[in-house]
Structures are given as structure tokens and as C-alpha cells.
Amino acid sequence: MRTPKDRGKPVDAGRMRSWLDRFDGYRIAVTDQRISAWLQRFRRDDTDLGARLLDAVMFLRSEDMEEALRKLVDHLPGWDKSHARREGKWRFLAFSISAGESGDTMLHKSRTALGLTGGRYDQLFIHKADLLKEELGCDDSVVFFDDFAGTGRQACRAWHETLAELLPGSPRAYLVLVAAGERAVDRIAQETGLKVVTKHVLGVGDDIFSGECEHFSRTEKERLVEYGKIAARKMPRGYGDCGFVIVLAHKTPNNSIPILHANHGHWRGLFPRHG
């Protein structure tokens, strides 16, 4: 979470420009008109609260994610772009339960970021259905890609329902994420054979509603919950009550608070997940 500006700072042209520059590249263009319309969803005396919330948003551009993926993989033990210097067999695949999920997007980004787009690297990239016939052993490595894990629930479920059966040889199994909640990292480590490798770990202080988040007062947090109930009555603090304010260029995680991304007749988020 970024540190918001002091209370009472005006929403002037400079502040608007800073938001436009920082949020450039979101899948649905963030314009000054859309920001103004979003701020107008807050009561007049809460406009400053909405503005400070935007200040606090952690936005990761597409190029930020590609750079993170490249560095994370480059530091995995035994990996080298050169087959001759590589230790064991390596296979890369999307951490997706069904086609078209975020894991597919991250796999594509990683292939580009690692400079592995040439046909001679095709054998490195496989589908989940191919895992068993690869016969990966303890000297081999398999790398799953996804964008974000908030609670770790999805990763643990995928491991227990399918992945563990597909890796009987117990290769080193990595889950490479751009960002993850600390809770998710711990849970995945405890409940699966996956080792999480991530650039950004979001701790308790990144939960905007937690006592360790000092950027917003208790009253302000209560107001944000009220708006969250308008945006998503059952999950006003985001999925898993994570309370995060992270936005990825291709899609906002549902662990982020819904007033950022919910999009329906009663609330229009600035960073909609769908549509």
C-alpha cells in the first residue's frame, strides 16, 4: 500500500495527473472523467477519503509484472536459459483451473520477459494435461505461473484436486506470482508441495481495515466498509476479508476492496474486473 497524501489536500490538476499517469495501462482506460465520476459516488464530506484511497492504491503495470517474472525465474536455483547450463528438466505452465484465466496471461508474459519466444523453447512450455507423461523426477523443476494469491485457497484446492497426482516423481514445484498475501504464502507452504516465489508480499499492514494500517482512522475505515457494502454486500472488505488495495494492469484481484472494482447498477468501480 502506498502512503496517501495528507488529509485535506485538494483534488487539483496535479493530483489528477498523478493518478492518470500511475493508472495508465489498466485494461479499461482510467480517464479524468471516470475518476471524477468515481469520486462523486462518495458523499461530499467523504470525497477526501476517496481521494486518499486512490493515493494508496498499489498499481502494477504490465511492464512491472514482466520485469518481476523475469527476475524471479532468473533466480530459481538450477535455471539457465542455456540448455547446457540448466540443471535437470524444466517445464513451465499456467496455474489455471480452466482456460483463459490469469495464469495463461502470466505464462505469456513470462515467456516474453524471459526471451523464450523462439520455437526452440517450445518444449519448455506445456499444458497441465501433459504433466504426467513428462515423468518429472526429483532432479527436475516445474514452474507454475499466476498473477496473485490473496488467501491461498485456490492454490491449495488445485494442488489437492489435481496437481499432486500429476507430479508423482516429486519434482521441485514453484508457484511464481507477481504478488501474494502473506497469509496465502504461509498456507500454500503448509498445505502443498509448492514453493511460492513472489516479488511483492502483502502483510497485515496492507489490509486497509487492520489496526496496523495507520493511513486511515477508525472512522474512515468504518466509512469504507459502508461504501463496500454498497459495492458488494457480502464481501465489503474483499474476498477473504483481505482488505487489499492492489490493482494489476490486466485485472484487479477480488481480494482488493470492492469499491475499487465492483461494477453494477449501485456502484461503478474505477478498476472493473469484468466488462
Tab-separated table of N, CA and C in Angstrom, residues 26-81:
chain	number	residue	atom	x	y	z
A	26	TYR	N	-4.327	0.420	-17.427
A	26	TYR	CA	-5.349	-0.524	-16.950
A	26	TYR	C	-6.217	-0.946	-18.134
A	27	ARG	N	-6.736	-2.152	-18.066
A	27	ARG	CA	-7.438	-2.753	-19.209
A	27	ARG	C	-8.634	-1.923	-19.684
A	28	ILE	N	-9.231	-1.170	-18.784
A	28	ILE	CA	-10.263	-0.201	-19.158
A	28	ILE	C	-9.709	1.166	-18.788
A	29	ALA	N	-9.539	2.009	-19.778
A	29	ALA	CA	-8.806	3.262	-19.585
A	29	ALA	C	-9.331	4.071	-18.405
A	30	VAL	N	-8.413	4.491	-17.553
A	30	VAL	CA	-8.753	5.349	-16.418
A	30	VAL	C	-8.577	6.791	-16.870
A	31	THR	N	-9.683	7.478	-17.052
A	31	THR	CA	-9.668	8.860	-17.522
A	31	THR	C	-10.036	9.810	-16.385
A	32	ASP	N	-9.784	11.111	-16.607
A	32	ASP	CA	-10.158	12.074	-15.569
A	32	ASP	C	-11.668	12.096	-15.357
A	33	GLN	N	-12.420	11.859	-16.445
A	33	GLN	CA	-13.883	11.825	-16.294
A	33	GLN	C	-14.313	10.634	-15.419
A	34	ARG	N	-13.676	9.485	-15.605
A	34	ARG	CA	-14.056	8.310	-14.822
A	34	ARG	C	-13.621	8.472	-13.362
A	35	ILE	N	-12.463	9.075	-13.136
A	35	ILE	CA	-12.037	9.322	-11.757
A	35	ILE	C	-13.010	10.274	-11.059
A	36	SER	N	-13.387	11.346	-11.747
A	36	SER	CA	-14.318	12.314	-11.149
A	36	SER	C	-15.657	11.654	-10.844
A	37	ALA	N	-16.138	10.810	-11.781
A	37	ALA	CA	-17.418	10.131	-11.567
A	37	ALA	C	-17.323	9.177	-10.379
A	38	TRP	N	-16.163	8.515	-10.236
A	38	TRP	CA	-15.981	7.583	-9.103
A	38	TRP	C	-15.958	8.347	-7.789
A	39	LEU	N	-15.248	9.468	-7.745
A	39	LEU	CA	-15.190	10.259	-6.513
A	39	LEU	C	-16.568	10.801	-6.139
A	40	GLN	N	-17.399	11.065	-7.136
A	40	GLN	CA	-18.732	11.604	-6.859
A	40	GLN	C	-19.661	10.552	-6.247
A	41	ARG	N	-19.229	9.296	-6.239
A	41	ARG	CA	-20.033	8.260	-5.590
A	41	ARG	C	-19.900	8.332	-4.060
A	42	PHE	N	-18.902	9.054	-3.606
A	42	PHE	CA	-18.746	9.274	-2.169
A	42	PHE	C	-19.561	10.504	-1.760
A	43	ARG	N	-20.043	10.483	-0.509
A	43	ARG	CA	-20.703	11.690	-0.017
A	43	ARG	C	-19.715	12.845	-0.056
A	44	ARG	N	-20.254	14.068	-0.156
A	44	ARG	CA	-19.379	15.225	-0.342
A	44	ARG	C	-18.302	15.314	0.743
A	45	ASP	N	-18.688	15.021	1.988
A	45	ASP	CA	-17.696	15.119	3.057
A	45	ASP	C	-16.748	13.919	3.096
A	46	ASP	N	-16.961	12.976	2.195
A	46	ASP	CA	-16.056	11.823	2.110
A	46	ASP	C	-15.206	11.849	0.832
A	47	THR	N	-15.310	12.912	0.065
A	47	THR	CA	-14.525	12.995	-1.169
A	47	THR	C	-13.027	12.899	-0.870
A	48	ASP	N	-12.616	13.531	0.205
A	48	ASP	CA	-11.192	13.473	0.585
A	48	ASP	C	-10.788	12.034	0.914
A	49	LEU	N	-11.685	11.284	1.538
A	49	LEU	CA	-11.412	9.883	1.851
A	49	LEU	C	-11.222	9.084	0.563
A	50	GLY	N	-12.104	9.307	-0.425
A	50	GLY	CA	-11.971	8.609	-1.705
A	50	GLY	C	-10.662	8.961	-2.398
A	51	ALA	N	-10.300	10.238	-2.335
A	51	ALA	CA	-9.060	10.680	-2.978
A	51	ALA	C	-7.839	10.035	-2.311
A	52	ARG	N	-7.851	9.965	-0.993
A	52	ARG	CA	-6.720	9.352	-0.280
A	52	ARG	C	-6.666	7.851	-0.535
A	53	LEU	N	-7.825	7.250	-0.751
A	53	LEU	CA	-7.837	5.826	-1.101
A	53	LEU	C	-7.138	5.614	-2.444
A	54	LEU	N	-7.426	6.484	-3.407
A	54	LEU	CA	-6.748	6.370	-4.706
A	54	LEU	C	-5.239	6.556	-4.557
A	55	ASP	N	-4.841	7.487	-3.690
A	55	ASP	CA	-3.404	7.670	-3.435
A	55	ASP	C	-2.766	6.368	-2.962
A	56	ALA	N	-3.531	5.592	-2.169
A	56	ALA	CA	-2.970	4.403	-1.519
A	56	ALA	C	-2.903	3.186	-2.440
A	57	VAL	N	-3.615	3.240	-3.576
A	57	VAL	CA	-3.664	2.069	-4.467
A	57	VAL	C	-2.270	1.700	-4.968
A	58	MET	N	-1.965	0.416	-4.861
A	58	MET	CA	-0.718	-0.135	-5.404
A	58	MET	C	-1.031	-0.670	-6.804
A	59	PHE	N	-0.559	0.021	-7.833
A	59	PHE	CA	-0.874	-0.346	-9.214
A	59	PHE	C	0.361	-0.929	-9.885
A	60	LEU	N	0.218	-2.122	-10.429
A	60	LEU	CA	1.337	-2.770	-11.127
A	60	LEU	C	1.057	-2.768	-12.626
A	61	ARG	N	1.911	-2.074	-13.362
A	61	ARG	CA	1.789	-2.033	-14.820
A	61	ARG	C	2.213	-3.371	-15.420
A	62	SER	N	1.861	-3.546	-16.680
A	62	SER	CA	2.239	-4.776	-17.376
A	62	SER	C	3.752	-4.941	-17.396
A	63	GLU	N	4.479	-3.848	-17.639
A	63	GLU	CA	5.943	-3.948	-17.686
A	63	GLU	C	6.529	-4.243	-16.307
A	64	ASP	N	5.858	-3.763	-15.241
A	64	ASP	CA	6.312	-4.086	-13.880
A	64	ASP	C	6.220	-5.590	-13.643
A	65	MET	N	5.123	-6.169	-14.109
A	65	MET	CA	4.908	-7.602	-13.892
A	65	MET	C	5.896	-8.431	-14.708
A	66	GLU	N	6.141	-8.028	-15.953
A	66	GLU	CA	7.096	-8.781	-16.779
A	66	GLU	C	8.496	-8.746	-16.158
A	67	GLU	N	8.885	-7.579	-15.656
A	67	GLU	CA	10.193	-7.458	-15.029
A	67	GLU	C	10.276	-8.330	-13.774
A	68	ALA	N	9.194	-8.339	-13.004
A	68	ALA	CA	9.176	-9.168	-11.795
A	68	ALA	C	9.293	-10.647	-12.146
A	69	LEU	N	8.547	-11.091	-13.141
A	69	LEU	CA	8.583	-12.504	-13.540
A	69	LEU	C	9.981	-12.898	-14.012
A	70	ARG	N	10.602	-12.020	-14.785
A	70	ARG	CA	11.946	-12.324	-15.300
A	70	ARG	C	12.934	-12.505	-14.152
A	71	LYS	N	12.928	-11.578	-13.227
A	71	LYS	CA	13.883	-11.651	-12.118
A	71	LYS	C	13.613	-12.861	-11.226
A	72	LEU	N	12.340	-13.159	-10.995
A	72	LEU	CA	12.001	-14.288	-10.125
A	72	LEU	C	12.494	-15.600	-10.720
A	73	VAL	N	12.249	-15.799	-12.014
A	73	VAL	CA	12.672	-17.059	-12.646
A	73	VAL	C	14.190	-17.115	-12.757
A	74	ASP	N	14.803	-16.000	-13.097
A	74	ASP	CA	16.267	-15.987	-13.237
A	74	ASP	C	16.977	-16.395	-11.947
A	75	HIS	N	16.324	-16.195	-10.820
A	75	HIS	CA	16.949	-16.527	-9.537
A	75	HIS	C	16.586	-17.925	-9.036
A	76	LEU	N	15.794	-18.671	-9.797
A	76	LEU	CA	15.488	-20.029	-9.350
A	76	LEU	C	16.734	-20.900	-9.470
A	77	PRO	N	17.052	-21.677	-8.442
A	77	PRO	CA	18.267	-22.491	-8.474
A	77	PRO	C	18.223	-23.545	-9.581
A	78	GLY	N	19.280	-23.572	-10.394
A	78	GLY	CA	19.377	-24.570	-11.457
A	78	GLY	C	18.843	-24.123	-12.801
A	79	TRP	N	18.176	-22.953	-12.825
A	79	TRP	CA	17.638	-22.479	-14.116
A	79	TRP	C	18.692	-21.721	-14.893
A	80	ASP	N	18.730	-21.933	-16.174
A	80	ASP	CA	19.533	-21.127	-17.080
A	80	ASP	C	18.871	-21.197	-18.449
A	81	LYS	N	18.922	-20.091	-19.146
A	81	LYS	CA	18.321	-20.068	-20.486
A	81	LYS	C	19.020	-21.069	-21.402
